[in-house]
Amino acid sequence: MKLIPRVAFTFILTLTIASTMTNPAAAAVPSSVDFQSHYFNSAEDKQAIARLLNSYTTSVSTGDGKTFATLLLDAQVPFMAVRGVADIANTGASIDTRRYADFHQGVFGSGRKLEQDFYNVDIKQDGALAQVSLDFVTKEAGTQKGGFGWKLLHLLKINGHRRIASEFYTVRALPSE
């Protein structure tokens, strides 16, 4: 077996890389600009996601915790408020992001009537996976007291139904008048 000198090996490797870069099959890969046009989605998927978001705000605004719970994959999904704008302090223990029980108590167990609205909704979806980024405002009904922030929801399509697989959100107090 004859060894190829390092210079010759480098030259052959360079030619191989160059030939694959000009290969017509490699050129069929979409550019970074149009990757989203190759996602698998449909009008029905977009409508299902919109219905989930509508059920979300309706459940919060009517205090319907049972309906809200049906929107979740399960009660142990990562679900956490990131308060303020600073980094999360890590005390050395693992951070438990499964805080849905806190959210449920604050929204549905507090006895307060809330109103919630979503704005700037951006949905990215590819088949069974979807990501929703949005701004929200939640107020105590009939007042200007409440909070606002940004949410990121990850949704999975399970047995034909969209479910929230995770939610992370920032929240700050609404400015006082």
mmCIF file with all atom_site columns, C-alpha atoms in Angstrom:
data_model
loop_
_atom_site.group_PDB
_atom_site.id
_atom_site.type_symbol
_atom_site.label_atom_id
_atom_site.label_alt_id
_atom_site.label_comp_id
_atom_site.label_asym_id
_atom_site.label_entity_id
_atom_site.label_seq_id
_atom_site.pdbx_PDB_ins_code
_atom_site.Cartn_x
_atom_site.Cartn_y
_atom_site.Cartn_z
_atom_site.occupancy
_atom_site.B_iso_or_equiv
_atom_site.pdbx_formal_charge
_atom_site.auth_seq_id
_atom_site.auth_comp_id
_atom_site.auth_asym_id
_atom_site.auth_atom_id
_atom_site.pdbx_PDB_model_num
ATOM 1   C CA . MET A 1 1   ? 0.000   0.000  0.000  1.00 0.00 ? 1   MET A CA 1
ATOM 2   C CA . LYS A 1 2   ? 1.467   3.309  -1.063 1.00 0.00 ? 2   LYS A CA 1
ATOM 3   C CA . LEU A 1 3   ? 0.943   6.347  1.188  1.00 0.00 ? 3   LEU A CA 1
ATOM 4   C CA . ILE A 1 4   ? -0.090  9.619  -0.402 1.00 0.00 ? 4   ILE A CA 1
ATOM 5   C CA . PRO A 1 5   ? 2.196   12.530 0.547  1.00 0.00 ? 5   PRO A CA 1
ATOM 6   C CA . ARG A 1 6   ? 0.526   15.196 2.713  1.00 0.00 ? 6   ARG A CA 1
ATOM 7   C CA . VAL A 1 7   ? 0.648   17.841 -0.048 1.00 0.00 ? 7   VAL A CA 1
ATOM 8   C CA . ALA A 1 8   ? -1.031  15.488 -2.530 1.00 0.00 ? 8   ALA A CA 1
ATOM 9   C CA . PHE A 1 9   ? -3.649  14.475 0.070  1.00 0.00 ? 9   PHE A CA 1
ATOM 10  C CA . THR A 1 10  ? -4.465  18.136 0.786  1.00 0.00 ? 10  THR A CA 1
ATOM 11  C CA . PHE A 1 11  ? -4.779  18.826 -2.965 1.00 0.00 ? 11  PHE A CA 1
ATOM 12  C CA . ILE A 1 12  ? -7.114  15.824 -3.471 1.00 0.00 ? 12  ILE A CA 1
ATOM 13  C CA . LEU A 1 13  ? -9.203  16.834 -0.449 1.00 0.00 ? 13  LEU A CA 1
ATOM 14  C CA . THR A 1 14  ? -9.486  20.395 -1.776 1.00 0.00 ? 14  THR A CA 1
ATOM 15  C CA . LEU A 1 15  ? -10.606 19.124 -5.191 1.00 0.00 ? 15  LEU A CA 1
ATOM 16  C CA . THR A 1 16  ? -13.173 16.832 -3.564 1.00 0.00 ? 16  THR A CA 1
ATOM 17  C CA . ILE A 1 17  ? -14.638 19.669 -1.497 1.00 0.00 ? 17  ILE A CA 1
ATOM 18  C CA . ALA A 1 18  ? -14.677 22.007 -4.510 1.00 0.00 ? 18  ALA A CA 1
ATOM 19  C CA . SER A 1 19  ? -16.413 19.436 -6.692 1.00 0.00 ? 19  SER A CA 1
ATOM 20  C CA . THR A 1 20  ? -19.172 18.869 -4.140 1.00 0.00 ? 20  THR A CA 1
ATOM 21  C CA . MET A 1 21  ? -19.710 22.605 -3.827 1.00 0.00 ? 21  MET A CA 1
ATOM 22  C CA . THR A 1 22  ? -20.376 22.877 -7.563 1.00 0.00 ? 22  THR A CA 1
ATOM 23  C CA . ASN A 1 23  ? -22.340 19.630 -7.711 1.00 0.00 ? 23  ASN A CA 1
ATOM 24  C CA . PRO A 1 24  ? -25.853 20.320 -9.131 1.00 0.00 ? 24  PRO A CA 1
ATOM 25  C CA . ALA A 1 25  ? -27.401 18.047 -6.461 1.00 0.00 ? 25  ALA A CA 1
ATOM 26  C CA . ALA A 1 26  ? -25.782 20.132 -3.727 1.00 0.00 ? 26  ALA A CA 1
ATOM 27  C CA . ALA A 1 27  ? -27.097 23.282 -5.415 1.00 0.00 ? 27  ALA A CA 1
ATOM 28  C CA . ALA A 1 28  ? -30.664 21.971 -4.947 1.00 0.00 ? 28  ALA A CA 1
ATOM 29  C CA . VAL A 1 29  ? -30.397 22.606 -1.202 1.00 0.00 ? 29  VAL A CA 1
ATOM 30  C CA . PRO A 1 30  ? -32.344 25.815 -0.499 1.00 0.00 ? 30  PRO A CA 1
ATOM 31  C CA . SER A 1 31  ? -30.387 28.892 0.480  1.00 0.00 ? 31  SER A CA 1
ATOM 32  C CA . SER A 1 32  ? -30.703 30.260 4.005  1.00 0.00 ? 32  SER A CA 1
ATOM 33  C CA . VAL A 1 33  ? -33.035 32.932 2.659  1.00 0.00 ? 33  VAL A CA 1
ATOM 34  C CA . ASP A 1 34  ? -35.774 30.549 1.573  1.00 0.00 ? 34  ASP A CA 1
ATOM 35  C CA . PHE A 1 35  ? -35.635 27.699 4.088  1.00 0.00 ? 35  PHE A CA 1
ATOM 36  C CA . GLN A 1 36  ? -39.055 28.596 5.474  1.00 0.00 ? 36  GLN A CA 1
ATOM 37  C CA . SER A 1 37  ? -40.629 28.085 2.083  1.00 0.00 ? 37  SER A CA 1
ATOM 38  C CA . HIS A 1 38  ? -39.729 24.413 2.465  1.00 0.00 ? 38  HIS A CA 1
ATOM 39  C CA . TYR A 1 39  ? -41.408 23.919 5.834  1.00 0.00 ? 39  TYR A CA 1
ATOM 40  C CA . PHE A 1 40  ? -44.357 21.539 5.876  1.00 0.00 ? 40  PHE A CA 1
ATOM 41  C CA . ASN A 1 41  ? -47.418 23.496 6.924  1.00 0.00 ? 41  ASN A CA 1
ATOM 42  C CA . SER A 1 42  ? -50.952 24.080 5.809  1.00 0.00 ? 42  SER A CA 1
ATOM 43  C CA . ALA A 1 43  ? -53.795 26.536 6.223  1.00 0.00 ? 43  ALA A CA 1
ATOM 44  C CA . GLU A 1 44  ? -55.455 24.006 8.553  1.00 0.00 ? 44  GLU A CA 1
ATOM 45  C CA . ASP A 1 45  ? -52.348 23.956 10.773 1.00 0.00 ? 45  ASP A CA 1
ATOM 46  C CA . LYS A 1 46  ? -52.274 27.750 10.946 1.00 0.00 ? 46  LYS A CA 1
ATOM 47  C CA . GLN A 1 47  ? -55.991 27.793 11.841 1.00 0.00 ? 47  GLN A CA 1
ATOM 48  C CA . ALA A 1 48  ? -55.466 25.153 14.564 1.00 0.00 ? 48  ALA A CA 1
ATOM 49  C CA . ILE A 1 49  ? -52.648 27.224 16.077 1.00 0.00 ? 49  ILE A CA 1
ATOM 50  C CA . ALA A 1 50  ? -54.797 30.362 15.915 1.00 0.00 ? 50  ALA A CA 1
ATOM 51  C CA . ARG A 1 51  ? -57.639 28.476 17.679 1.00 0.00 ? 51  ARG A CA 1
ATOM 52  C CA . LEU A 1 52  ? -55.229 27.350 20.407 1.00 0.00 ? 52  LEU A CA 1
ATOM 53  C CA . LEU A 1 53  ? -54.066 30.950 20.942 1.00 0.00 ? 53  LEU A CA 1
ATOM 54  C CA . ASN A 1 54  ? -57.685 32.135 21.047 1.00 0.00 ? 54  ASN A CA 1
ATOM 55  C CA . SER A 1 55  ? -58.545 29.414 23.591 1.00 0.00 ? 55  SER A CA 1
ATOM 56  C CA . TYR A 1 56  ? -55.520 30.518 25.624 1.00 0.00 ? 56  TYR A CA 1
ATOM 57  C CA . THR A 1 57  ? -56.603 34.159 25.926 1.00 0.00 ? 57  THR A CA 1
ATOM 58  C CA . THR A 1 58  ? -60.279 33.232 26.347 1.00 0.00 ? 58  THR A CA 1
ATOM 59  C CA . SER A 1 59  ? -59.456 30.767 29.156 1.00 0.00 ? 59  SER A CA 1
ATOM 60  C CA . VAL A 1 60  ? -57.335 33.339 30.994 1.00 0.00 ? 60  VAL A CA 1
ATOM 61  C CA . SER A 1 61  ? -59.934 36.094 30.490 1.00 0.00 ? 61  SER A CA 1
ATOM 62  C CA . THR A 1 62  ? -62.842 33.918 31.680 1.00 0.00 ? 62  THR A CA 1
ATOM 63  C CA . GLY A 1 63  ? -60.917 32.208 34.499 1.00 0.00 ? 63  GLY A CA 1
ATOM 64  C CA . ASP A 1 64  ? -61.437 28.769 32.910 1.00 0.00 ? 64  ASP A CA 1
ATOM 65  C CA . GLY A 1 65  ? -58.504 26.775 34.254 1.00 0.00 ? 65  GLY A CA 1
ATOM 66  C CA . LYS A 1 66  ? -59.944 23.436 33.129 1.00 0.00 ? 66  LYS A CA 1
ATOM 67  C CA . THR A 1 67  ? -60.050 24.459 29.473 1.00 0.00 ? 67  THR A CA 1
ATOM 68  C CA . PHE A 1 68  ? -56.604 26.018 29.772 1.00 0.00 ? 68  PHE A CA 1
ATOM 69  C CA . ALA A 1 69  ? -55.183 22.753 31.135 1.00 0.00 ? 69  ALA A CA 1
ATOM 70  C CA . THR A 1 70  ? -56.406 20.939 27.997 1.00 0.00 ? 70  THR A CA 1
ATOM 71  C CA . LEU A 1 71  ? -54.098 23.161 25.931 1.00 0.00 ? 71  LEU A CA 1
ATOM 72  C CA . LEU A 1 72  ? -51.013 21.699 27.647 1.00 0.00 ? 72  LEU A CA 1
ATOM 73  C CA . LEU A 1 73  ? -49.192 18.524 26.707 1.00 0.00 ? 73  LEU A CA 1
ATOM 74  C CA . ASP A 1 74  ? -49.252 17.790 30.445 1.00 0.00 ? 74  ASP A CA 1
ATOM 75  C CA . ALA A 1 75  ? -49.005 19.690 33.738 1.00 0.00 ? 75  ALA A CA 1
ATOM 76  C CA . GLN A 1 76  ? -45.236 19.086 33.919 1.00 0.00 ? 76  GLN A CA 1
ATOM 77  C CA . VAL A 1 77  ? -44.272 20.986 30.754 1.00 0.00 ? 77  VAL A CA 1
ATOM 78  C CA . PRO A 1 78  ? -41.571 23.642 31.086 1.00 0.00 ? 78  PRO A CA 1
ATOM 79  C CA . PHE A 1 79  ? -43.612 26.746 31.883 1.00 0.00 ? 79  PHE A CA 1
ATOM 80  C CA . MET A 1 80  ? -41.846 29.651 33.522 1.00 0.00 ? 80  MET A CA 1
ATOM 81  C CA . ALA A 1 81  ? -41.855 33.404 33.949 1.00 0.00 ? 81  ALA A CA 1
ATOM 82  C CA . VAL A 1 82  ? -38.512 35.090 33.537 1.00 0.00 ? 82  VAL A CA 1
ATOM 83  C CA . ARG A 1 83  ? -38.958 38.192 35.665 1.00 0.00 ? 83  ARG A CA 1
ATOM 84  C CA . GLY A 1 84  ? -37.160 41.377 34.740 1.00 0.00 ? 84  GLY A CA 1
ATOM 85  C CA . VAL A 1 85  ? -34.383 41.592 32.228 1.00 0.00 ? 85  VAL A CA 1
ATOM 86  C CA . ALA A 1 86  ? -31.404 40.301 34.223 1.00 0.00 ? 86  ALA A CA 1
ATOM 87  C CA . ASP A 1 87  ? -29.960 36.813 33.943 1.00 0.00 ? 87  ASP A CA 1
ATOM 88  C CA . ILE A 1 88  ? -31.559 34.119 36.054 1.00 0.00 ? 88  ILE A CA 1
ATOM 89  C CA . ALA A 1 89  ? -29.571 33.600 39.264 1.00 0.00 ? 89  ALA A CA 1
ATOM 90  C CA . ASN A 1 90  ? -28.319 30.051 39.610 1.00 0.00 ? 90  ASN A CA 1
ATOM 91  C CA . THR A 1 91  ? -27.675 29.019 43.192 1.00 0.00 ? 91  THR A CA 1
ATOM 92  C CA . GLY A 1 92  ? -25.948 25.821 42.155 1.00 0.00 ? 92  GLY A CA 1
ATOM 93  C CA . ALA A 1 93  ? -29.100 23.731 42.258 1.00 0.00 ? 93  ALA A CA 1
ATOM 94  C CA . SER A 1 94  ? -30.770 22.770 39.017 1.00 0.00 ? 94  SER A CA 1
ATOM 95  C CA . ILE A 1 95  ? -33.366 25.258 37.870 1.00 0.00 ? 95  ILE A CA 1
ATOM 96  C CA . ASP A 1 96  ? -36.875 23.823 37.806 1.00 0.00 ? 96  ASP A CA 1
ATOM 97  C CA . THR A 1 97  ? -38.601 25.259 34.749 1.00 0.00 ? 97  THR A CA 1
ATOM 98  C CA . ARG A 1 98  ? -41.791 23.258 35.369 1.00 0.00 ? 98  ARG A CA 1
ATOM 99  C CA . ARG A 1 99  ? -43.654 26.105 37.065 1.00 0.00 ? 99  ARG A CA 1
ATOM 100 C CA . TYR A 1 100 ? -47.118 25.680 35.560 1.00 0.00 ? 100 TYR A CA 1
ATOM 101 C CA . ALA A 1 101 ? -48.617 25.201 39.046 1.00 0.00 ? 101 ALA A CA 1
ATOM 102 C CA . ASP A 1 102 ? -47.430 28.725 39.963 1.00 0.00 ? 102 ASP A CA 1
ATOM 103 C CA . PHE A 1 103 ? -48.989 30.173 36.808 1.00 0.00 ? 103 PHE A CA 1
ATOM 104 C CA . HIS A 1 104 ? -52.230 28.269 37.386 1.00 0.00 ? 104 HIS A CA 1
ATOM 105 C CA . GLN A 1 105 ? -52.494 29.495 40.967 1.00 0.00 ? 105 GLN A CA 1
ATOM 106 C CA . GLY A 1 106 ? -51.730 33.105 40.008 1.00 0.00 ? 106 GLY A CA 1
ATOM 107 C CA . VAL A 1 107 ? -54.161 33.200 37.104 1.00 0.00 ? 107 VAL A CA 1
ATOM 108 C CA . PHE A 1 108 ? -56.940 30.770 37.982 1.00 0.00 ? 108 PHE A CA 1
ATOM 109 C CA . GLY A 1 109 ? -56.667 30.430 41.757 1.00 0.00 ? 109 GLY A CA 1
ATOM 110 C CA . SER A 1 110 ? -56.251 34.084 42.691 1.00 0.00 ? 110 SER A CA 1
ATOM 111 C CA . GLY A 1 111 ? -59.915 35.057 42.428 1.00 0.00 ? 111 GLY A CA 1
ATOM 112 C CA . ARG A 1 112 ? -58.948 38.014 40.246 1.00 0.00 ? 112 ARG A CA 1
ATOM 113 C CA . LYS A 1 113 ? -60.741 38.603 36.944 1.00 0.00 ? 113 LYS A CA 1
ATOM 114 C CA . LEU A 1 114 ? -58.138 39.086 34.217 1.00 0.00 ? 114 LEU A CA 1
ATOM 115 C CA . GLU A 1 115 ? -58.149 40.246 30.613 1.00 0.00 ? 115 GLU A CA 1
ATOM 116 C CA . GLN A 1 116 ? -55.403 39.069 28.275 1.00 0.00 ? 116 GLN A CA 1
ATOM 117 C CA . ASP A 1 117 ? -54.509 40.079 24.742 1.00 0.00 ? 117 ASP A CA 1
ATOM 118 C CA . PHE A 1 118 ? -51.792 38.916 22.340 1.00 0.00 ? 118 PHE A CA 1
ATOM 119 C CA . TYR A 1 119 ? -49.989 41.193 19.866 1.00 0.00 ? 119 TYR A CA 1
ATOM 120 C CA . ASN A 1 120 ? -47.257 40.803 17.249 1.00 0.00 ? 120 ASN A CA 1
ATOM 121 C CA . VAL A 1 121 ? -47.923 37.079 16.916 1.00 0.00 ? 121 VAL A CA 1
ATOM 122 C CA . ASP A 1 122 ? -45.255 35.286 14.848 1.00 0.00 ? 122 ASP A CA 1
ATOM 123 C CA . ILE A 1 123 ? -45.847 31.606 14.073 1.00 0.00 ? 123 ILE A CA 1
ATOM 124 C CA . LYS A 1 124 ? -43.198 29.327 12.638 1.00 0.00 ? 124 LYS A CA 1
ATOM 125 C CA . GLN A 1 125 ? -44.329 25.790 11.935 1.00 0.00 ? 125 GLN A CA 1
ATOM 126 C CA . ASP A 1 126 ? -42.915 22.690 10.280 1.00 0.00 ? 126 ASP A CA 1
ATOM 127 C CA . GLY A 1 127 ? -45.172 19.649 10.465 1.00 0.00 ? 127 GLY A CA 1
ATOM 128 C CA . ALA A 1 128 ? -45.912 18.615 14.045 1.00 0.00 ? 128 ALA A CA 1
ATOM 129 C CA . LEU A 1 129 ? -43.624 21.272 15.567 1.00 0.00 ? 129 LEU A CA 1
ATOM 130 C CA . ALA A 1 130 ? -44.527 24.941 15.908 1.00 0.00 ? 130 ALA A CA 1
ATOM 131 C CA . GLN A 1 131 ? -43.073 27.936 17.690 1.00 0.00 ? 131 GLN A CA 1
ATOM 132 C CA . VAL A 1 132 ? -45.111 30.997 18.562 1.00 0.00 ? 132 VAL A CA 1
ATOM 133 C CA . SER A 1 133 ? -43.503 34.257 19.601 1.00 0.00 ? 133 SER A CA 1
ATOM 134 C CA . LEU A 1 134 ? -45.799 37.035 20.806 1.00 0.00 ? 134 LEU A CA 1
ATOM 135 C CA . ASP A 1 135 ? -46.203 40.078 22.997 1.00 0.00 ? 135 ASP A CA 1
ATOM 136 C CA . PHE A 1 136 ? -48.937 40.061 25.625 1.00 0.00 ? 136 PHE A CA 1
ATOM 137 C CA . VAL A 1 137 ? -50.743 42.355 28.015 1.00 0.00 ? 137 VAL A CA 1
ATOM 138 C CA . THR A 1 138 ? -52.619 40.980 31.014 1.00 0.00 ? 138 THR A CA 1
ATOM 139 C CA . LYS A 1 139 ? -54.725 43.373 33.108 1.00 0.00 ? 139 LYS A CA 1
ATOM 140 C CA . GLU A 1 140 ? -56.992 43.037 36.076 1.00 0.00 ? 140 GLU A CA 1
ATOM 141 C CA . ALA A 1 141 ? -60.461 43.523 34.565 1.00 0.00 ? 141 ALA A CA 1
ATOM 142 C CA . GLY A 1 142 ? -61.601 47.133 34.446 1.00 0.00 ? 142 GLY A CA 1
ATOM 143 C CA . THR A 1 143 ? -58.229 48.520 35.572 1.00 0.00 ? 143 THR A CA 1
ATOM 144 C CA . GLN A 1 144 ? -54.873 49.466 34.150 1.00 0.00 ? 144 GLN A CA 1
ATOM 145 C CA . LYS A 1 145 ? -53.101 47.219 36.682 1.00 0.00 ? 145 LYS A CA 1
ATOM 146 C CA . GLY A 1 146 ? -51.288 44.234 35.283 1.00 0.00 ? 146 GLY A CA 1
ATOM 147 C CA . GLY A 1 147 ? -48.287 43.143 33.336 1.00 0.00 ? 147 GLY A CA 1
ATOM 148 C CA . PHE A 1 148 ? -46.859 42.823 29.878 1.00 0.00 ? 148 PHE A CA 1
ATOM 149 C CA . GLY A 1 149 ? -44.089 40.892 28.240 1.00 0.00 ? 149 GLY A CA 1
ATOM 150 C CA . TRP A 1 150 ? -42.984 38.456 25.591 1.00 0.00 ? 150 TRP A CA 1
ATOM 151 C CA . LYS A 1 151 ? -43.893 34.755 25.328 1.00 0.00 ? 151 LYS A CA 1
ATOM 152 C CA . LEU A 1 152 ? -42.327 31.870 23.488 1.00 0.00 ? 152 LEU A CA 1
ATOM 153 C CA . LEU A 1 153 ? -44.556 28.831 23.099 1.00 0.00 ? 153 LEU A CA 1
ATOM 154 C CA . HIS A 1 154 ? -43.501 25.519 21.607 1.00 0.00 ? 154 HIS A CA 1
ATOM 155 C CA . LEU A 1 155 ? -46.386 23.447 20.286 1.00 0.00 ? 155 LEU A CA 1
ATOM 156 C CA . LEU A 1 156 ? -46.552 19.794 19.296 1.00 0.00 ? 156 LEU A CA 1
ATOM 157 C CA . LYS A 1 157 ? -49.264 18.176 17.225 1.00 0.00 ? 157 LYS A CA 1
ATOM 158 C CA . ILE A 1 158 ? -50.308 15.019 19.094 1.00 0.00 ? 158 ILE A CA 1
ATOM 159 C CA . ASN A 1 159 ? -53.058 12.795 17.664 1.00 0.00 ? 159 ASN A CA 1
ATOM 160 C CA . GLY A 1 160 ? -54.254 15.640 15.476 1.00 0.00 ? 160 GLY A CA 1
ATOM 161 C CA . HIS A 1 161 ? -54.367 18.266 18.252 1.00 0.00 ? 161 HIS A CA 1
ATOM 162 C CA . ARG A 1 162 ? -51.930 21.079 19.018 1.00 0.00 ? 162 ARG A CA 1
ATOM 163 C CA . ARG A 1 163 ? -50.647 21.134 22.595 1.00 0.00 ? 163 ARG A CA 1
ATOM 164 C CA . ILE A 1 164 ? -48.317 23.502 24.439 1.00 0.00 ? 164 ILE A CA 1
ATOM 165 C CA . ALA A 1 165 ? -45.064 21.627 25.088 1.00 0.00 ? 165 ALA A CA 1
ATOM 166 C CA . SER A 1 166 ? -43.312 24.587 26.712 1.00 0.00 ? 166 SER A CA 1
ATOM 167 C CA . GLU A 1 167 ? -43.851 28.230 27.543 1.00 0.00 ? 167 GLU A CA 1
ATOM 168 C CA . PHE A 1 168 ? -41.334 30.802 28.687 1.00 0.00 ? 168 PHE A CA 1
ATOM 169 C CA . TYR A 1 169 ? -42.242 34.429 29.135 1.00 0.00 ? 169 TYR A CA 1
ATOM 170 C CA . THR A 1 170 ? -40.953 37.707 30.474 1.00 0.00 ? 170 THR A CA 1
ATOM 171 C CA . VAL A 1 171 ? -43.232 39.855 32.565 1.00 0.00 ? 171 VAL A CA 1
ATOM 172 C CA . ARG A 1 172 ? -43.030 43.398 33.849 1.00 0.00 ? 172 ARG A CA 1
ATOM 173 C CA . ALA A 1 173 ? -45.562 45.654 35.542 1.00 0.00 ? 173 ALA A CA 1
ATOM 174 C CA . LEU A 1 174 ? -47.598 47.921 33.333 1.00 0.00 ? 174 LEU A CA 1
ATOM 175 C CA . PRO A 1 175 ? -46.591 51.555 33.774 1.00 0.00 ? 175 PRO A CA 1
ATOM 176 C CA . SER A 1 176 ? -48.847 53.438 36.173 1.00 0.00 ? 176 SER A CA 1
ATOM 177 C CA . GLU A 1 177 ? -50.821 56.326 34.770 1.00 0.00 ? 177 GLU A CA 1
#
